[in-house]
PDB file of C-alpha atoms in Angstrom:
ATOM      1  CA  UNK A 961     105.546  49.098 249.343  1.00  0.00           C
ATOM      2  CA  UNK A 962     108.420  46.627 247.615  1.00  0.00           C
ATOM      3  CA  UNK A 963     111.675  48.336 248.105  1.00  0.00           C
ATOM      4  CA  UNK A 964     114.075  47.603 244.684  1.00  0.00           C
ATOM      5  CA  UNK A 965     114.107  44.677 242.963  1.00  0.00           C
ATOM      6  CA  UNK A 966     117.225  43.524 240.936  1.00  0.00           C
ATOM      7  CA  UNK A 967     117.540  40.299 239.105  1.00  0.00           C
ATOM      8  CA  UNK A 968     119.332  37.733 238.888  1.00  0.00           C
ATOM      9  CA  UNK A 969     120.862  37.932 241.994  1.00  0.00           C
ATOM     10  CA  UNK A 970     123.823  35.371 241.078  1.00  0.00           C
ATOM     11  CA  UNK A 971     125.484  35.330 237.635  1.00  0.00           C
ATOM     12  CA  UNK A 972     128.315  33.479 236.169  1.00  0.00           C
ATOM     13  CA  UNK A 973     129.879  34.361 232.535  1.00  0.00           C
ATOM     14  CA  UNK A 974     132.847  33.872 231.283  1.00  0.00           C
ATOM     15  CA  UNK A 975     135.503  36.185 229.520  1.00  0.00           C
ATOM     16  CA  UNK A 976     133.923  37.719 225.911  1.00  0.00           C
ATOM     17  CA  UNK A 977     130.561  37.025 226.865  1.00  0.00           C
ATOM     18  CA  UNK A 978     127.571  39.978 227.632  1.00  0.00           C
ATOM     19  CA  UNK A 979     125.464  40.134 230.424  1.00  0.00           C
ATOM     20  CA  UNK A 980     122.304  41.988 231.265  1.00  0.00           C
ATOM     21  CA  UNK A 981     121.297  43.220 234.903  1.00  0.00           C
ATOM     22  CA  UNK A 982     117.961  44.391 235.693  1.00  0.00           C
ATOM     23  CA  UNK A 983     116.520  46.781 238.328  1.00  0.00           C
ATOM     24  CA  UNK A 984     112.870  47.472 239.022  1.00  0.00           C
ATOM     25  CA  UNK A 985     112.754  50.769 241.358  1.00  0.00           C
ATOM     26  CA  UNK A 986     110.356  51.443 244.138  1.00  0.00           C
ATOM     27  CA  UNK A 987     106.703  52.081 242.742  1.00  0.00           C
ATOM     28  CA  UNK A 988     106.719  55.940 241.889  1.00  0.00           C
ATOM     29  CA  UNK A 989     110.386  56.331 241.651  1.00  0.00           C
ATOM     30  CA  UNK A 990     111.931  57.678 238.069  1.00  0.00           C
ATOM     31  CA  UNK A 991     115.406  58.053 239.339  1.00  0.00           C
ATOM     32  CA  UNK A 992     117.942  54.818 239.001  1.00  0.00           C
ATOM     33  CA  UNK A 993     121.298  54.658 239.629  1.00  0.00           C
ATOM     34  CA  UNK A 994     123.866  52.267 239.071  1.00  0.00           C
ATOM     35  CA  UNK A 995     126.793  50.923 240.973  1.00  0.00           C
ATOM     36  CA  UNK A 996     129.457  48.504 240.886  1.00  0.00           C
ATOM     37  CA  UNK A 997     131.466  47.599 244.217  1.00  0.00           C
ATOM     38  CA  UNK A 998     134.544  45.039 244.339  1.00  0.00           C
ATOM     39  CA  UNK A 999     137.004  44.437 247.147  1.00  0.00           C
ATOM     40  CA  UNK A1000     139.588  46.886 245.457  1.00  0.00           C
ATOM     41  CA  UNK A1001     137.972  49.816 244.318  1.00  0.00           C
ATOM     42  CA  UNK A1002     135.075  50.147 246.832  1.00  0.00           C
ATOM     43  CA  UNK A1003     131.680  51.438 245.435  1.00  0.00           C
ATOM     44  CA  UNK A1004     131.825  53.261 241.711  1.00  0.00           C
ATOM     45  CA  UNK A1005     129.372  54.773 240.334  1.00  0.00           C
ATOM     46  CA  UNK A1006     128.300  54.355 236.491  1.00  0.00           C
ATOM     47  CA  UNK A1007     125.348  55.914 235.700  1.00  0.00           C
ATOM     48  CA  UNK A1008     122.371  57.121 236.393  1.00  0.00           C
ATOM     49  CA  UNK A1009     118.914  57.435 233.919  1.00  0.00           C
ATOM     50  CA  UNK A1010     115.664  60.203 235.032  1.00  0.00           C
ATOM     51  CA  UNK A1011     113.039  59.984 232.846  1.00  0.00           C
ATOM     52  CA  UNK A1012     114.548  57.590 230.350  1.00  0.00           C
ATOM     53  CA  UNK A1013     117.540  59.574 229.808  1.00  0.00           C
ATOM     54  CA  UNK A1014     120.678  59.166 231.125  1.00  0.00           C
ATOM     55  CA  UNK A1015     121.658  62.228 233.448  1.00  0.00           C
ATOM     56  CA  UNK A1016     125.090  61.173 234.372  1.00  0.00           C
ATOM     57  CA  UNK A1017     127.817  58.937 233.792  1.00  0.00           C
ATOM     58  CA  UNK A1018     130.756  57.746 235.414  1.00  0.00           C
ATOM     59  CA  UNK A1019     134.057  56.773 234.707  1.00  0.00           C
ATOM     60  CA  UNK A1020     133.710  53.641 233.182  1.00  0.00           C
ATOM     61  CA  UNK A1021     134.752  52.034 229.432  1.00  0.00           C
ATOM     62  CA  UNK A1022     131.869  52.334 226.711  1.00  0.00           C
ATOM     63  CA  UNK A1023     131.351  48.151 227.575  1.00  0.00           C
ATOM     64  CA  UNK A1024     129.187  48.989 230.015  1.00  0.00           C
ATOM     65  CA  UNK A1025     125.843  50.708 228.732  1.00  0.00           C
ATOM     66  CA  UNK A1026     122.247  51.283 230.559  1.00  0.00           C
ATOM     67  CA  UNK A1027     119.085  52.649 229.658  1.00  0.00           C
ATOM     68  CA  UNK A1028     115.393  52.964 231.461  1.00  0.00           C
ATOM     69  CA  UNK A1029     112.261  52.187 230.219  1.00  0.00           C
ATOM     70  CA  UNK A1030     109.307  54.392 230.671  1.00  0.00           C
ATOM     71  CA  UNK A1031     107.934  52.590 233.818  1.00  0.00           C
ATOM     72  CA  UNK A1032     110.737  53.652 234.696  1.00  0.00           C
ATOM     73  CA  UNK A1033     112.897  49.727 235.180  1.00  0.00           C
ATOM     74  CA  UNK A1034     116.751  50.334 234.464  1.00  0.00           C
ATOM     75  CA  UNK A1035     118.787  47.645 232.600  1.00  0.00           C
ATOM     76  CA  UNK A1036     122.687  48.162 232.374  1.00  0.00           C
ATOM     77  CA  UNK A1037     124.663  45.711 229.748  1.00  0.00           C
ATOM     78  CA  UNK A1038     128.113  44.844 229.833  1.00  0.00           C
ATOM     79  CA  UNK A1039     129.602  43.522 226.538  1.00  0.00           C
ATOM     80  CA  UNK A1040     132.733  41.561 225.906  1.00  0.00           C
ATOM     81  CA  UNK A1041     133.216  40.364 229.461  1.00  0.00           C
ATOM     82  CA  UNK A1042     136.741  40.801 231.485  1.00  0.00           C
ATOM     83  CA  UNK A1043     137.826  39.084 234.843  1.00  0.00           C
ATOM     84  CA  UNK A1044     137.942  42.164 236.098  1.00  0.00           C
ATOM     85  CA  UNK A1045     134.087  42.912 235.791  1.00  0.00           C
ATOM     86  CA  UNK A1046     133.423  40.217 238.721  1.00  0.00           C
ATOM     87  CA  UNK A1047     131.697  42.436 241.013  1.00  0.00           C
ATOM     88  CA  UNK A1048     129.080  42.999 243.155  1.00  0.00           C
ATOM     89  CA  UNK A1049     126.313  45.792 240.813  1.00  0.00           C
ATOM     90  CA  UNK A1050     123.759  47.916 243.008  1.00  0.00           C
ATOM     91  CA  UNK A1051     121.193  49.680 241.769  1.00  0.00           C
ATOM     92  CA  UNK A1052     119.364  52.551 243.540  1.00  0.00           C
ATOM     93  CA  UNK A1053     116.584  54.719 243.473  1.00  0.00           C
ATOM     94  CA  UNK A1054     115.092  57.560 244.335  1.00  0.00           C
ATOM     95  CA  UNK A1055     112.077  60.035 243.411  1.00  0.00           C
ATOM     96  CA  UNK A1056     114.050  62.648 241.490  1.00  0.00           C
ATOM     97  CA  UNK A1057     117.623  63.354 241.162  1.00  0.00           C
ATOM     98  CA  UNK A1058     117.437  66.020 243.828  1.00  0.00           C
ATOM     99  CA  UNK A1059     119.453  67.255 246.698  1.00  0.00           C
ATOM    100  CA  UNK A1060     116.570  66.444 249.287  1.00  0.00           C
ATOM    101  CA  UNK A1061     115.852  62.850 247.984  1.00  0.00           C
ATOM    102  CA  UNK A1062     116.856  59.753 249.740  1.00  0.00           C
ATOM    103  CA  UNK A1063     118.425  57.361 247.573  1.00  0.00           C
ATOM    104  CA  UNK A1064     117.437  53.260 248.899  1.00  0.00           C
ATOM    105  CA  UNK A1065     119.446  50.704 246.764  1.00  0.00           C
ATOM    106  CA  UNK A1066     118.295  47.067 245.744  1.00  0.00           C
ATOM    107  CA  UNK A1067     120.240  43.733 246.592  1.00  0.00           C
ATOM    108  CA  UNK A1068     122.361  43.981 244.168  1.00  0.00           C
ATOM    109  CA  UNK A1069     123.903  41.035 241.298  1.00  0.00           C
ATOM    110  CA  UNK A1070     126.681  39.391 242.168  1.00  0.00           C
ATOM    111  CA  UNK A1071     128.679  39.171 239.015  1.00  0.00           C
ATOM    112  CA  UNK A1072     131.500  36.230 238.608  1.00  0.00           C
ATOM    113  CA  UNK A1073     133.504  36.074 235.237  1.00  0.00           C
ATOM    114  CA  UNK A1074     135.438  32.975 235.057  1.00  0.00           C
TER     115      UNK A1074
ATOM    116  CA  UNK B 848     140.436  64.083 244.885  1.00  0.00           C
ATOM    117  CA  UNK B 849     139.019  61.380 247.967  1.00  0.00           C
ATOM    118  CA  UNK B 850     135.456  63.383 248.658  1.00  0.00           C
ATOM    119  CA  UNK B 851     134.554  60.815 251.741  1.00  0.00           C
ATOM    120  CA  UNK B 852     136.987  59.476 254.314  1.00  0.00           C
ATOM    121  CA  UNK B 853     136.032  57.183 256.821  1.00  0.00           C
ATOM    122  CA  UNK B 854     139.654  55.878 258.655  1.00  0.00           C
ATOM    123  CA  UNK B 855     138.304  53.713 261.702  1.00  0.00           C
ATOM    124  CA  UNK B 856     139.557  50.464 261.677  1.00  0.00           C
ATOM    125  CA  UNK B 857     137.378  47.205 262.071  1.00  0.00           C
ATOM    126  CA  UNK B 858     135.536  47.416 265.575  1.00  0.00           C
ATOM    127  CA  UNK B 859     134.369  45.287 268.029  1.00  0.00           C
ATOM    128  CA  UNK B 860     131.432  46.783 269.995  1.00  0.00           C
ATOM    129  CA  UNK B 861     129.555  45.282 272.915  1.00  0.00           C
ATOM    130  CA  UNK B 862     126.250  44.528 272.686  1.00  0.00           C
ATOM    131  CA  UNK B 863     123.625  47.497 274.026  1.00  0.00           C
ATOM    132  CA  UNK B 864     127.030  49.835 274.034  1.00  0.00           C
ATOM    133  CA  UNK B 865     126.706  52.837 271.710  1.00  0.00           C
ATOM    134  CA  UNK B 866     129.360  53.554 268.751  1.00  0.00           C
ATOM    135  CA  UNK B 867     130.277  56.264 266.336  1.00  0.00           C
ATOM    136  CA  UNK B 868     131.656  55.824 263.422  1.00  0.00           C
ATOM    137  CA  UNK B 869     133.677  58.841 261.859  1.00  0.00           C
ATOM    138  CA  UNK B 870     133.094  60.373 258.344  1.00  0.00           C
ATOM    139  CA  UNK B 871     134.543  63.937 256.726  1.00  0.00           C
ATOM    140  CA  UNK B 872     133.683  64.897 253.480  1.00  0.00           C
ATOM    141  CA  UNK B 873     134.804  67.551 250.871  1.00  0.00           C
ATOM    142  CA  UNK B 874     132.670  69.461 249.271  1.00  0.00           C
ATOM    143  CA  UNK B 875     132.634  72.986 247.397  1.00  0.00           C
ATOM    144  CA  UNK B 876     128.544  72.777 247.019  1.00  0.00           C
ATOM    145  CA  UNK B 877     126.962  74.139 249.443  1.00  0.00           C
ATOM    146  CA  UNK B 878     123.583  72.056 248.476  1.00  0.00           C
ATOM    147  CA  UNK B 879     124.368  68.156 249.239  1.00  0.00           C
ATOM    148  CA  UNK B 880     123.020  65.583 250.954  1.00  0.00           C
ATOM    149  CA  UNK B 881     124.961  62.810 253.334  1.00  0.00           C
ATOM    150  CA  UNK B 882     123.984  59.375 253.744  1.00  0.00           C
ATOM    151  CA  UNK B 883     124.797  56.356 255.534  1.00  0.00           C
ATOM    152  CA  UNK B 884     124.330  53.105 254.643  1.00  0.00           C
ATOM    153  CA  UNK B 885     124.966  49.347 256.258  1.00  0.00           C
ATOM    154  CA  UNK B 886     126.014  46.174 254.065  1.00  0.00           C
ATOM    155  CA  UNK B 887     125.372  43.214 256.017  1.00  0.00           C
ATOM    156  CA  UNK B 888     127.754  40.255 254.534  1.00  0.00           C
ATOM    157  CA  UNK B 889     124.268  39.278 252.406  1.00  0.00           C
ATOM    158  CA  UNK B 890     125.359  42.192 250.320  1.00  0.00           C
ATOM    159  CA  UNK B 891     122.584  44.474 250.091  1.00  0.00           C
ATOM    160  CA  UNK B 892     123.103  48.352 251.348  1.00  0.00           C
ATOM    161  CA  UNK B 893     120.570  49.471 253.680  1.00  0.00           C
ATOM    162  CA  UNK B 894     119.320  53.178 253.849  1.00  0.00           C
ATOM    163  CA  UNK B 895     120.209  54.452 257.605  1.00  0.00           C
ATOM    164  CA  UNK B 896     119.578  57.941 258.003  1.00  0.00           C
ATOM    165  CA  UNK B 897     120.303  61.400 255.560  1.00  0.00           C
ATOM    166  CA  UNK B 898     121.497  64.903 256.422  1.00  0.00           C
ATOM    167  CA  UNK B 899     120.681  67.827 254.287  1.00  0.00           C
ATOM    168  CA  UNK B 900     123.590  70.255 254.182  1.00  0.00           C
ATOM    169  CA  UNK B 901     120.484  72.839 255.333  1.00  0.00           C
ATOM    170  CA  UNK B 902     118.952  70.793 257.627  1.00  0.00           C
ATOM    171  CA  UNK B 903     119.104  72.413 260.585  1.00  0.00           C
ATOM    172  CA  UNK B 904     118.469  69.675 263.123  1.00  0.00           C
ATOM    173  CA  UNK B 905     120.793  66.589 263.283  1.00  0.00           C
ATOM    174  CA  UNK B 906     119.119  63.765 262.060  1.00  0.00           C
ATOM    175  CA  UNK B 907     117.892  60.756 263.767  1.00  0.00           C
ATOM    176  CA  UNK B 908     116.052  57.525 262.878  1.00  0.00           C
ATOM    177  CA  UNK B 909     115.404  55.257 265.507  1.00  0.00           C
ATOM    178  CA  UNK B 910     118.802  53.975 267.304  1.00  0.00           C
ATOM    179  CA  UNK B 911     120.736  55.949 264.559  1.00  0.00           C
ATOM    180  CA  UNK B 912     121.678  59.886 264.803  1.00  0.00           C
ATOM    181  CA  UNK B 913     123.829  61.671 262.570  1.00  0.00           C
ATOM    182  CA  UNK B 914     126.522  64.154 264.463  1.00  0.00           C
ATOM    183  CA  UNK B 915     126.552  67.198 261.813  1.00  0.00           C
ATOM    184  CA  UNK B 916     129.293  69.193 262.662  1.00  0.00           C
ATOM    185  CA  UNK B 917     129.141  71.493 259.091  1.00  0.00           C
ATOM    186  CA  UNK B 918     131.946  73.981 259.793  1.00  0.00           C
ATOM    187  CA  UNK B 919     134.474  70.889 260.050  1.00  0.00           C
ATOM    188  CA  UNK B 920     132.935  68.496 257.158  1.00  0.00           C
ATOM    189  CA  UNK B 921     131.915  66.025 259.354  1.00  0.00           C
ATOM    190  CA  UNK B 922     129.175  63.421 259.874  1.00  0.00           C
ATOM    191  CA  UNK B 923     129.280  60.850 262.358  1.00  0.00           C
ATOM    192  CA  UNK B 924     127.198  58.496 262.688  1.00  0.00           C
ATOM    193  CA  UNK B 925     125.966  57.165 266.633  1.00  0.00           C
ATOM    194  CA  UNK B 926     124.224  53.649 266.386  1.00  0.00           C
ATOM    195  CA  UNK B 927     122.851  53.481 269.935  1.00  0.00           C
ATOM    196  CA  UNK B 928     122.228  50.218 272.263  1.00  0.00           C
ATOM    197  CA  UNK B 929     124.055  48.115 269.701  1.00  0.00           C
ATOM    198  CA  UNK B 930     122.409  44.459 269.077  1.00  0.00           C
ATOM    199  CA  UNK B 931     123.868  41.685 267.099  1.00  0.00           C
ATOM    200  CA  UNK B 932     122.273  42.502 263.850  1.00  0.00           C
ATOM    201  CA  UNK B 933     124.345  45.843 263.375  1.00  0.00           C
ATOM    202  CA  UNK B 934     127.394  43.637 262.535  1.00  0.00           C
ATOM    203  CA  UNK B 935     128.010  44.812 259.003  1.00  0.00           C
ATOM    204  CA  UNK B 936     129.787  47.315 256.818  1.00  0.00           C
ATOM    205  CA  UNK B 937     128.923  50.731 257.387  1.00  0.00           C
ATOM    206  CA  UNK B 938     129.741  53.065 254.396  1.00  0.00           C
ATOM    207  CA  UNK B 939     128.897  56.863 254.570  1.00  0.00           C
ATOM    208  CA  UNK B 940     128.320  58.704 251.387  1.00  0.00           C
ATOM    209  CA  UNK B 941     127.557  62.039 249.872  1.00  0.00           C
ATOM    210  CA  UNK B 942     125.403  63.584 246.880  1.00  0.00           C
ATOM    211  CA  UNK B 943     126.455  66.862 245.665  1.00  0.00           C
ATOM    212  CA  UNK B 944     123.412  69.205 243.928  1.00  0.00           C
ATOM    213  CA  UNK B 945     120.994  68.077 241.377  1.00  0.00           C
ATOM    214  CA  UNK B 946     122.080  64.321 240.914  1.00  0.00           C
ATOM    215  CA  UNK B 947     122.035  60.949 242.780  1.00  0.00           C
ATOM    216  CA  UNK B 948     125.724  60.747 241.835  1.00  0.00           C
ATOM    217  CA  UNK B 949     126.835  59.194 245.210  1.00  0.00           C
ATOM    218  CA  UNK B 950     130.527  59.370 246.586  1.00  0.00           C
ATOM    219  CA  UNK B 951     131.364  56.508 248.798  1.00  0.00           C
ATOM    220  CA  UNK B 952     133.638  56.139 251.680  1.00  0.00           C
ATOM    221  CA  UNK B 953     135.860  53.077 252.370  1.00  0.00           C
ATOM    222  CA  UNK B 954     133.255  52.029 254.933  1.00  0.00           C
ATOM    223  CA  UNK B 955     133.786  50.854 258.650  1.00  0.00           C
ATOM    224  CA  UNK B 956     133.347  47.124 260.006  1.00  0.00           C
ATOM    225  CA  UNK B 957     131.347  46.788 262.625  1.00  0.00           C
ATOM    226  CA  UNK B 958     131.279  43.610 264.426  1.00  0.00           C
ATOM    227  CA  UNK B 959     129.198  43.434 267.656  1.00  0.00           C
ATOM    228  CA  UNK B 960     129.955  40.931 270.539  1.00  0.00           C
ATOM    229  CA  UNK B 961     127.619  39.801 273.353  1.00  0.00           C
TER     230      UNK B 961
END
């Protein structure tokens, strides 16, 4: 069974430009999460999408944006790039968004804006 | 408020010795689920081992056991007969009811020597 996919696994923008990250999930999963970890502020979360609606969000400016598809692949889109968006962006998934479900995350995008 | 502490400092481990790593976590739910996970420098987070807050077994997956000690918030995690390939990040984590909204810890380097 493939475990989760993200692509591209490198990206370089620069400031003012958009960017689009994708995440296939684990055949059978409907539950995606996002992340974004950097040296200073550890692992965030900023969203999450069941069923192609977005359950949850986290504290995060409206640049960033998501959404999921009905097989269930997750995109999240940052607009108007900032230096400060150079991260590392994990995606996860599980079954369902419940208490009992083990969440397995993806390689993650390395994000550099120059 | 910080809902996952791990303190340790970087560690050096030798190789086949066993290590614990320490996490607390603060919760008011009494449904959630615990996680660890290990980031090797290639950047992707690797599913280790979960802990129901009603499971009433510690869990264990291969060479890694979780020490649930409920009453005092805490869930270590024992990596037994340590090998090379466990040098990495470890980063505990916890999901609160009904969502894969996951709270991070700092995480704990783990370098092993031979």
């Amino acid at each position: 069974k493939a475990g989760v996919t993200q692509t591209p696994r490198y990206l370089i923008k620069t400031r003012g430009q958009q960017v689009t990250l994708s995440c296939s999930p684990i055949s059978g999963h409907r539950s995606v999460s996002w992340y974004q970890q950097t040296p200073g502020q550890g692992l965030q979360f900023l969203f999450e999408y069941f069923s192609e609606t977005q359950r949850n969000k986290g504290n995060f400016p409206g640049r960033f944006s998501g959404r999921q598809f009905s097989n269930s692949r997750s995109e999240m889109n940052v607009s108007t790039l900032e230096l400060g968006d150079s991260a590392l962006y994990l995606c996860a998934s599980s079954g369902s968004p419940d208490s009992n479900e083990k969440l397995f995350f993806g390689s993650g995008t390395q994000l550099s804006v120059l | 408020a910080q809902k996952i502490t791990q303190t340790q400092p970087g560690m050096f481990v030798q190789e086949k010795e066993a290590v614990t790593l320490d996490c607390t976590y603060d919760t008011s739910d009494p449904s959630y689920g615990l996680f660890w996970y290990k980031q090797p420098s290639s950047g992707e987070m690797i599913f280790l081992i979960y802990q129901g807050s009603y499971d009433q077994q510690n869990a264990t997956e291969g060479r890694y056991s979780l020490n649930f000690q409920k009453a005092r918030k805490s869930a270590n995690l024992v990596i037994s007969a340590s090998q090379l390939g466990d040098s990495a990040m470890y980063f505990c984590a916890m999901r609160e009811r009904g969502n894969n909204r996951l709270a991070f810890g700092k995480g704990n380097q783990v370098v092993v020597i031979p």
